[in-house]
GROMACS .gro file of C-alpha atoms in nm:
model
  116
    1MET     CA    1  -6.232   5.034  -5.503
    2PRO     CA    2  -6.031   5.351  -5.515
    3SER     CA    3  -5.768   5.388  -5.251
    4LYS     CA    4  -5.885   5.472  -4.903
    5SER     CA    5  -5.691   5.457  -4.582
    6ALA     CA    6  -5.493   5.140  -4.519
    7LYS     CA    7  -5.646   5.122  -4.173
    8SER     CA    8  -6.003   5.094  -4.304
    9SER     CA    9  -5.892   4.847  -4.572
   10GLU     CA   10  -5.723   4.620  -4.320
   11TRP     CA   11  -6.028   4.637  -4.098
   12THR     CA   12  -6.257   4.528  -4.381
   13VAL     CA   13  -6.042   4.227  -4.466
   14ARG     CA   14  -5.996   4.131  -4.100
   15GLU     CA   15  -6.370   4.165  -4.048
   16SER     CA   16  -6.418   3.898  -4.318
   17GLU     CA   17  -6.245   3.641  -4.101
   18SER     CA   18  -6.563   3.604  -3.891
   19ASP     CA   19  -6.769   3.516  -4.201
   20PRO     CA   20  -6.657   3.188  -4.365
   21MET     CA   21  -6.785   3.285  -4.709
   22ARG     CA   22  -6.617   3.627  -4.710
   23ALA     CA   23  -6.298   3.473  -4.569
   24ALA     CA   24  -6.299   3.220  -4.856
   25PHE     CA   25  -6.342   3.505  -5.106
   26VAL     CA   26  -6.052   3.697  -4.947
   27ARG     CA   27  -5.823   3.393  -4.964
   28THR     CA   28  -5.919   3.330  -5.327
   29ILE     CA   29  -5.862   3.692  -5.433
   30GLU     CA   30  -5.533   3.712  -5.244
   31LYS     CA   31  -5.407   3.415  -5.449
   32LEU     CA   32  -5.464   3.591  -5.783
   33ARG     CA   33  -5.130   3.651  -5.952
   34PRO     CA   34  -5.028   3.951  -6.159
   35GLY     CA   35  -5.190   3.920  -6.501
   36GLU     CA   36  -5.453   3.675  -6.377
   37VAL     CA   37  -5.796   3.815  -6.457
   38VAL     CA   38  -6.110   3.637  -6.340
   39SER     CA   39  -6.479   3.714  -6.308
   40TYR     CA   40  -6.679   3.767  -5.992
   41GLY     CA   41  -6.839   3.429  -6.060
   42ASP     CA   42  -6.497   3.265  -6.095
   43VAL     CA   43  -6.398   3.394  -5.751
   44ALA     CA   44  -6.723   3.268  -5.600
   45ALA     CA   45  -6.685   2.924  -5.761
   46ARG     CA   46  -6.317   2.886  -5.667
   47ALA     CA   47  -6.405   2.980  -5.310
   48GLY     CA   48  -6.672   2.710  -5.297
   49TYR     CA   49  -6.973   2.942  -5.321
   50PRO     CA   50  -7.095   2.925  -5.681
   51ARG     CA   51  -7.371   3.171  -5.771
   52ARG     CA   52  -7.258   3.416  -5.500
   53HIS     CA   53  -7.085   3.654  -5.743
   54ARG     CA   54  -7.273   3.955  -5.605
   55ALA     CA   55  -7.129   3.889  -5.260
   56VAL     CA   56  -6.782   3.898  -5.418
   57GLY     CA   57  -6.865   4.239  -5.563
   58GLN     CA   58  -6.984   4.365  -5.225
   59LEU     CA   59  -6.660   4.253  -5.062
   60LEU     CA   60  -6.443   4.413  -5.329
   61GLY     CA   61  -6.645   4.732  -5.302
   62THR     CA   62  -6.525   4.772  -4.944
   63SER     CA   63  -6.176   4.624  -4.964
   64PHE     CA   64  -6.008   4.924  -5.131
   65ASP     CA   65  -5.645   4.831  -5.197
   66ALA     CA   66  -5.626   4.558  -4.932
   67LEU     CA   67  -5.705   4.310  -5.211
   68PRO     CA   68  -5.611   4.310  -5.583
   69TRP     CA   69  -5.964   4.416  -5.686
   70TRP     CA   70  -5.851   4.520  -6.035
   71ARG     CA   71  -5.801   4.152  -6.132
   72VAL     CA   72  -6.175   4.082  -6.104
   73VAL     CA   73  -6.409   4.185  -6.387
   74TYR     CA   74  -6.750   4.094  -6.530
   75ASN     CA   75  -6.766   3.752  -6.697
   76ASP     CA   76  -6.758   3.908  -7.044
   77GLY     CA   77  -6.443   4.106  -6.965
   78ARG     CA   78  -6.610   4.442  -6.906
   79LEU     CA   79  -6.477   4.654  -6.624
   80PRO     CA   80  -6.717   4.750  -6.346
   81PRO     CA   81  -6.818   5.119  -6.339
   82VAL     CA   82  -6.621   5.204  -6.024
   83ASN     CA   83  -6.287   5.358  -6.124
   84PRO     CA   84  -6.246   5.176  -6.459
   85SER     CA   85  -5.956   5.398  -6.568
   86LEU     CA   86  -5.745   5.296  -6.268
   87GLN     CA   87  -5.844   4.932  -6.315
   88GLU     CA   88  -5.750   4.944  -6.683
   89GLN     CA   89  -5.415   5.107  -6.600
   90ARG     CA   90  -5.329   4.839  -6.343
   91LEU     CA   91  -5.431   4.557  -6.577
   92LEU     CA   92  -5.225   4.702  -6.863
   93GLU     CA   93  -4.924   4.719  -6.629
   94GLU     CA   94  -4.970   4.345  -6.568
   95GLY     CA   95  -4.965   4.260  -6.939
   96VAL     CA   96  -5.341   4.238  -6.995
   97THR     CA   97  -5.469   4.333  -7.341
   98MET     CA   98  -5.760   4.576  -7.326
   99LYS     CA   99  -5.996   4.722  -7.584
  100ARG     CA  100  -6.258   4.984  -7.494
  101MET     CA  101  -6.248   4.910  -7.121
  102ARG     CA  102  -6.283   4.536  -7.178
  103VAL     CA  103  -6.031   4.258  -7.119
  104VAL     CA  104  -5.944   4.096  -7.451
  105GLU     CA  105  -5.666   3.868  -7.330
  106SER     CA  106  -5.472   3.813  -7.010
  107PRO     CA  107  -5.157   3.616  -6.933
  108LEU     CA  108  -5.349   3.403  -6.679
  109GLY     CA  109  -5.707   3.327  -6.578
  110ARG     CA  110  -6.038   3.338  -6.763
  111PHE     CA  111  -5.906   3.543  -7.054
  112ALA     CA  112  -5.576   3.360  -7.112
  113SER     CA  113  -5.520   3.227  -7.466
  114SER     CA  114  -5.483   2.872  -7.335
  115SER     CA  115  -5.821   2.886  -7.157
  116LYS     CA  116  -6.021   2.967  -7.473
   0.00000   0.00000   0.00000
């Protein structure tokens, strides 16, 4: 999920258009707003593919900065092991409360005060 070339990122997202499930994941992730933190399972469920959370992770692992990957975490708030420092930095910039590389509270999404 670290930055790669924009060209390869765009290709990965465009490539998803031929796969309905991946395209649904892309649309769902693109709709995430600043400060909205969700889990891989949340993305899969919102996209209409519950239980396909691993496929969401595979997509994000190749999307680089074409998608807001930093807004997707494990269901318990932990950050995935790929570039957690950058992910934490971006989440903090969006008003997310973090503690030891874990989302504690976010303005929107799974970890919002109103959703608990």
